Coordinates of C-alpha atoms in Angstrom, one line a residue:
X1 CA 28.2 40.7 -13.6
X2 CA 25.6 39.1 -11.2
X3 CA 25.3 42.7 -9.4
X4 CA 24.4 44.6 -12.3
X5 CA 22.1 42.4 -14.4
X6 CA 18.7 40.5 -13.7
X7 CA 19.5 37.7 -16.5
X8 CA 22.7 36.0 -17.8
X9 CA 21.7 34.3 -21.1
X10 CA 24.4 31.8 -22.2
X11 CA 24.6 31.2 -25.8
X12 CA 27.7 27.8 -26.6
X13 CA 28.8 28.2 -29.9
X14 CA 31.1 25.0 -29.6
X15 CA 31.4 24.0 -26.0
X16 CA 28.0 24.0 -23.8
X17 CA 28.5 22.1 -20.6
X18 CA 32.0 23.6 -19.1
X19 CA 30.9 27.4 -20.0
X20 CA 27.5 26.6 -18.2
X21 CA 29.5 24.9 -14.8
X22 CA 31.7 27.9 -15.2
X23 CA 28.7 30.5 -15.3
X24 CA 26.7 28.7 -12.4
X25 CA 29.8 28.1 -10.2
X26 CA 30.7 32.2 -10.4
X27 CA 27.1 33.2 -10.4
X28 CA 24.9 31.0 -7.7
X29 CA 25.3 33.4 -4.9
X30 CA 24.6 36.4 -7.1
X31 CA 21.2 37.6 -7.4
X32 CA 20.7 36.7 -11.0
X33 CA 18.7 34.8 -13.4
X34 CA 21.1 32.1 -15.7
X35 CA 19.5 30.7 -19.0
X36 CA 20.8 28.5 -21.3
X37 CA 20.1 28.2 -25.0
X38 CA 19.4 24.9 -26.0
X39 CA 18.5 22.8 -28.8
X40 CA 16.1 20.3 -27.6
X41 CA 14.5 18.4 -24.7
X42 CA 18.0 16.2 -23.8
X43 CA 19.8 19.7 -23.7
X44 CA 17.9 21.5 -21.9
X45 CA 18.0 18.4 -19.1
X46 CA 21.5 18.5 -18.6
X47 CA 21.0 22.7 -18.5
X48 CA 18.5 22.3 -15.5
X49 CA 20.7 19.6 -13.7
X50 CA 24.4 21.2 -14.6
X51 CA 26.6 21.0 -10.9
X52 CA 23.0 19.9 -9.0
X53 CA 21.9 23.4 -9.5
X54 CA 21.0 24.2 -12.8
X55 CA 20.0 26.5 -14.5
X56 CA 16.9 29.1 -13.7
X57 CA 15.5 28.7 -17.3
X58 CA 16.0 27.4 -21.1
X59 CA 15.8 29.3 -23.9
X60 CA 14.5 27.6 -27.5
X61 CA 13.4 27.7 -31.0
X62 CA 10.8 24.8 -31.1
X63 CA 10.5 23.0 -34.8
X64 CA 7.6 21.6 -34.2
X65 CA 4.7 21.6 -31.0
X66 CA 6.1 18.2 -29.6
X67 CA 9.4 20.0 -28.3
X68 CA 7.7 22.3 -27.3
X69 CA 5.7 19.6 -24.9
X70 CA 8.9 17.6 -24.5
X71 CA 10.4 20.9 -22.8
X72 CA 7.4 21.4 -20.7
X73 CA 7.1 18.3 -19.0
X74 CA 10.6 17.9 -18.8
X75 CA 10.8 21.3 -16.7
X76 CA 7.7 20.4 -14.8
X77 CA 9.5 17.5 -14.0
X78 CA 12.5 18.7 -12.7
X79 CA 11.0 21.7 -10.8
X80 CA 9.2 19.2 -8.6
X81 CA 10.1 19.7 -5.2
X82 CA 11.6 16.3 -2.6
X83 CA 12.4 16.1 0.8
X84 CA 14.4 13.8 2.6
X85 CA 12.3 11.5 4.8
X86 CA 14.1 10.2 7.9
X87 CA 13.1 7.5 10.7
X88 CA 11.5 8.6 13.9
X89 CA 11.4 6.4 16.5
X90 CA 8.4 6.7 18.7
X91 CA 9.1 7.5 22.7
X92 CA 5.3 8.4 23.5
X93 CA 1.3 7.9 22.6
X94 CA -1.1 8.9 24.5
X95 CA -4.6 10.4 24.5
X96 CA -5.1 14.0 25.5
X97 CA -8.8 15.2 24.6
X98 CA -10.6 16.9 22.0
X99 CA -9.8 19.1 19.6
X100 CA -10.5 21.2 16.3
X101 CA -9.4 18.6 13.4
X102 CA -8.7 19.3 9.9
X103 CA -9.6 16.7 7.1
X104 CA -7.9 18.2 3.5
X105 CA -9.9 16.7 0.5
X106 CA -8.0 17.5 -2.5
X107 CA -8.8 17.2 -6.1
X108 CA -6.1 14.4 -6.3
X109 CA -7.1 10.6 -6.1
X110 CA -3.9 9.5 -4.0
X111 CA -1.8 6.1 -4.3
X112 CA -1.4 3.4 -1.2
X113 CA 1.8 4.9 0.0
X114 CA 1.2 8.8 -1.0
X115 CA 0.2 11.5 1.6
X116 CA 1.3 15.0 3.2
X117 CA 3.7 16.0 5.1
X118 CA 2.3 17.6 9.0
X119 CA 3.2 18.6 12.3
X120 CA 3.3 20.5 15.1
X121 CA 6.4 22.0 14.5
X122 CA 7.2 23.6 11.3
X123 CA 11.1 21.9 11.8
X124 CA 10.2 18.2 12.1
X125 CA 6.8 16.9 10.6
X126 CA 5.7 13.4 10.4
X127 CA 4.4 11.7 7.4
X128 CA 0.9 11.3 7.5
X129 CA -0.5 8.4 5.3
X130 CA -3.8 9.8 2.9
X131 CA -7.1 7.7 3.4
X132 CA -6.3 5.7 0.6
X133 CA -6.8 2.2 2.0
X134 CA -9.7 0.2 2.4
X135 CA -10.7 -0.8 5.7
X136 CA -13.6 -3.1 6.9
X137 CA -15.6 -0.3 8.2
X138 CA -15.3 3.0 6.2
X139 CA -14.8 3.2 2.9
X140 CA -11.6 4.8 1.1
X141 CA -11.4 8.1 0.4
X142 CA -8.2 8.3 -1.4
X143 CA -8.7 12.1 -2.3
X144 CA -8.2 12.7 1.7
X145 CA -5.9 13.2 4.5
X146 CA -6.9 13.9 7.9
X147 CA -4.0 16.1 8.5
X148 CA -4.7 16.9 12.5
X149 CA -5.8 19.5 14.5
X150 CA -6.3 23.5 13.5
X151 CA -2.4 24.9 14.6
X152 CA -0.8 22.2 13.0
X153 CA 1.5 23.0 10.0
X154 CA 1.3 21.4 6.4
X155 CA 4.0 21.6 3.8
X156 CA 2.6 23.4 0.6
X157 CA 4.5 24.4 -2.9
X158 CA 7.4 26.6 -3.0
X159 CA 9.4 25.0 0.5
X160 CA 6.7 26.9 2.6
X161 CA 3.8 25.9 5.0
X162 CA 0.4 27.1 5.7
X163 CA -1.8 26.8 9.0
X164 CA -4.1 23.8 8.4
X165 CA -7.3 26.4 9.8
X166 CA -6.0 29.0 7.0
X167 CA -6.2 26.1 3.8
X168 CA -9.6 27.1 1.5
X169 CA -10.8 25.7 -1.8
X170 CA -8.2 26.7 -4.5
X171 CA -5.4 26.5 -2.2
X172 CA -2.2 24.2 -3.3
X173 CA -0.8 21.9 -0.7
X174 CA 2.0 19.3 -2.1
X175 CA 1.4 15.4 -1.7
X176 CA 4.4 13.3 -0.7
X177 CA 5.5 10.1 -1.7
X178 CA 7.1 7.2 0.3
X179 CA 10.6 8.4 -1.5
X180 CA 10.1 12.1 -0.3
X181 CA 9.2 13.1 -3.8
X182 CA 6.5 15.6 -4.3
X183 CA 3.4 16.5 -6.8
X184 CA 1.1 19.8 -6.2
X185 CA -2.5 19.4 -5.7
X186 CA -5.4 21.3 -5.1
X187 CA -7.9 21.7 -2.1
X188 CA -11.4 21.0 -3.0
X189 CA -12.8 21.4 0.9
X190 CA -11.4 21.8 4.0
X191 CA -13.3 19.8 6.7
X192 CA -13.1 21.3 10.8
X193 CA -14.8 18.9 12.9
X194 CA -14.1 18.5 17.0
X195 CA -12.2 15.1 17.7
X196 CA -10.5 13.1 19.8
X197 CA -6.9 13.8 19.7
X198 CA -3.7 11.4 20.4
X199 CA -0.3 13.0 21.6
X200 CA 2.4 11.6 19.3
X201 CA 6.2 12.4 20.9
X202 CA 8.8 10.7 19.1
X203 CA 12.9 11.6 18.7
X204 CA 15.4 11.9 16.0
X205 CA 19.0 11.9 17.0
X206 CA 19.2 14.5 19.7
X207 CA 15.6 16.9 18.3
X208 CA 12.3 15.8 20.4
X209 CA 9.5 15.9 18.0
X210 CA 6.1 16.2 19.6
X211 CA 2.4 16.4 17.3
X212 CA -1.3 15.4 17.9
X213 CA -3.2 13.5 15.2
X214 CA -7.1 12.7 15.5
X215 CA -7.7 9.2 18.1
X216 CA -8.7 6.6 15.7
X217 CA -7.7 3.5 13.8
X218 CA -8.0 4.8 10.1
X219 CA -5.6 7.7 11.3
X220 CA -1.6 6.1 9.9
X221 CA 1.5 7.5 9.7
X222 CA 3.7 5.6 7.4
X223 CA 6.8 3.4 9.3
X224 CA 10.9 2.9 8.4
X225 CA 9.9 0.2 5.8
X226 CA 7.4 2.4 3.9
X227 CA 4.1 0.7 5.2
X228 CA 1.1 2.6 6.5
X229 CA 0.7 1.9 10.3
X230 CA -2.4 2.8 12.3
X231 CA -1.8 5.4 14.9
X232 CA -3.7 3.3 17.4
X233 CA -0.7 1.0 17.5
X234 CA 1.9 2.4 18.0
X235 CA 4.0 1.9 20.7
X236 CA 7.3 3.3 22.4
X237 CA 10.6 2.1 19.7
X238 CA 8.7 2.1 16.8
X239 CA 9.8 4.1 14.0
X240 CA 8.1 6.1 11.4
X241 CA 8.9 8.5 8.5
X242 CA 8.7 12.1 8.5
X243 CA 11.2 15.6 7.8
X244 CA 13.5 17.4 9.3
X245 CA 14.4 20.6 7.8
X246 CA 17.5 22.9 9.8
X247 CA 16.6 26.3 8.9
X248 CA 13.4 28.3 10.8
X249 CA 10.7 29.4 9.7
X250 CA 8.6 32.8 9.1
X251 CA 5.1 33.5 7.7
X252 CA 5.9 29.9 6.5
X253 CA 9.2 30.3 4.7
X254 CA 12.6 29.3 5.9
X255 CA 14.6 31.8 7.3
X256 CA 17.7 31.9 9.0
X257 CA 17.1 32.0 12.8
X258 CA 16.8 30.5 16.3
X259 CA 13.0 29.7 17.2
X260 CA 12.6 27.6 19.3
X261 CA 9.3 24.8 19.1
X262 CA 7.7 22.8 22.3

């Protein structure tokens, strides 16, 4: 059925939740659209989470405009993206010159605790804290992370990731939070300024994971217990949070294939 439609709408009559397992099960390798009928905002949930795949859609006839909201944000909701954080633990810091850096200002005021997630490598990226705390000389800028230098990678909506020197006004990047859930925001400048830059090398399991942040205390990445840590202290054993993804990447979308990163 998969190869020879776009769309697979599933209307229950009696039973809704073992058709719909039954339907996602034979269907979630086929390229094909599934969408479930539904009545309100509580079916349409377990729709979109049925066997930790869901469905691609819901279908409805709204009574009023509030189910019509209750559906919307309930979608939104689930469609948010989340990556799982893991601990690095630090082998190496060390200054190595100047470079091109990249502040992002978005359009977001960010939380203590919330930031992006960058790196040298599009495969393992550390969690770099947003400018969100106050300090005794500069003041906050909680709409800000200085992600690093021009070649370094940022994760953006969709599983992909952009080139911090290609990011513009109007361009989405995703903020992360200490849980490895996600929110979209947008850019409002991008900010290339020459800086000193710090060498970060750190390890996960048997993957070396190398980066370069800007040389300064308000720089942080965020550490195994969740609290923001200046780069400017960090040391050889520590550990901080940031993502490993398995699959390669291509024009910033994962893709099945060996590259390798150094």
């Amino acid at each position: 059925l998969g190869r020879v439609v776009d769309y697979v709408i599933l209307v229950a009559t009696d039973w809704t939740i073992i058709p719909l397992e039954n339907i996602i099960a034979d269907l979630q390798k086929e390229n094909v659209n599934i969408i479930a009928a539904v009545k309100n905002a509580d079916d349409a949930k377990v729709a979109m989470e049925t066997l930790e795949v869901g469905t691609d859609g819901v279908i409805f006839e709204p009574n009023d405009f509030a189910q019509i909201k209750d559906i919307a944000n309930l979608i939104d909701e689930l469609s948010t993206e989340s990556y799982a954080l893991k601990d690095l633990t630090i082998t190496n810091v060390e200054p190595v010159g100047s470079g091109d850096r990249v502040c992002i200002d978005t359009t977001t005021m960010m939380k203590p605790g919330e930031g992006m997630l960058i790196g040298s490598y599009s495969k393992a990226m550390f969690f770099i804290h947003s400018e969100s705390l106050e300090s005794e000389y500069v003041a906050s800028r909680p709409f800000r992370v200085n992600a690093g230098p021009v070649q370094a990678y940022v994760m953006v909506p969709g599983n992909k990731t952009r080139y911090l020197s290609e990011l513009e006004t109007g361009d989405e990047v995703l903020i992360v939070d200490g849980d490895g859930k996600t929110k979209k925001s947008i850019v409002g400048r991008s900010k290339i300024e020459k800086r000193p830059l710090l060498l970060i090398e750190a390890e996960y399991e048997d993957m070396k994971i190398r980066s370069l942040v800007q040389n300064a205390e308000t720089i942080r990445l965020v550490d195994e217990n969740g609290e923001p840590i200046s780069v400017s202290v960090l040391e050889p054993g520590m550990k901080v949070k940031g993502f490993i993804d398995d699959s390669a990447r291509h024009f910033g979308m994962a893709i099945d294939e060996q590259i390798i990163e150094q």
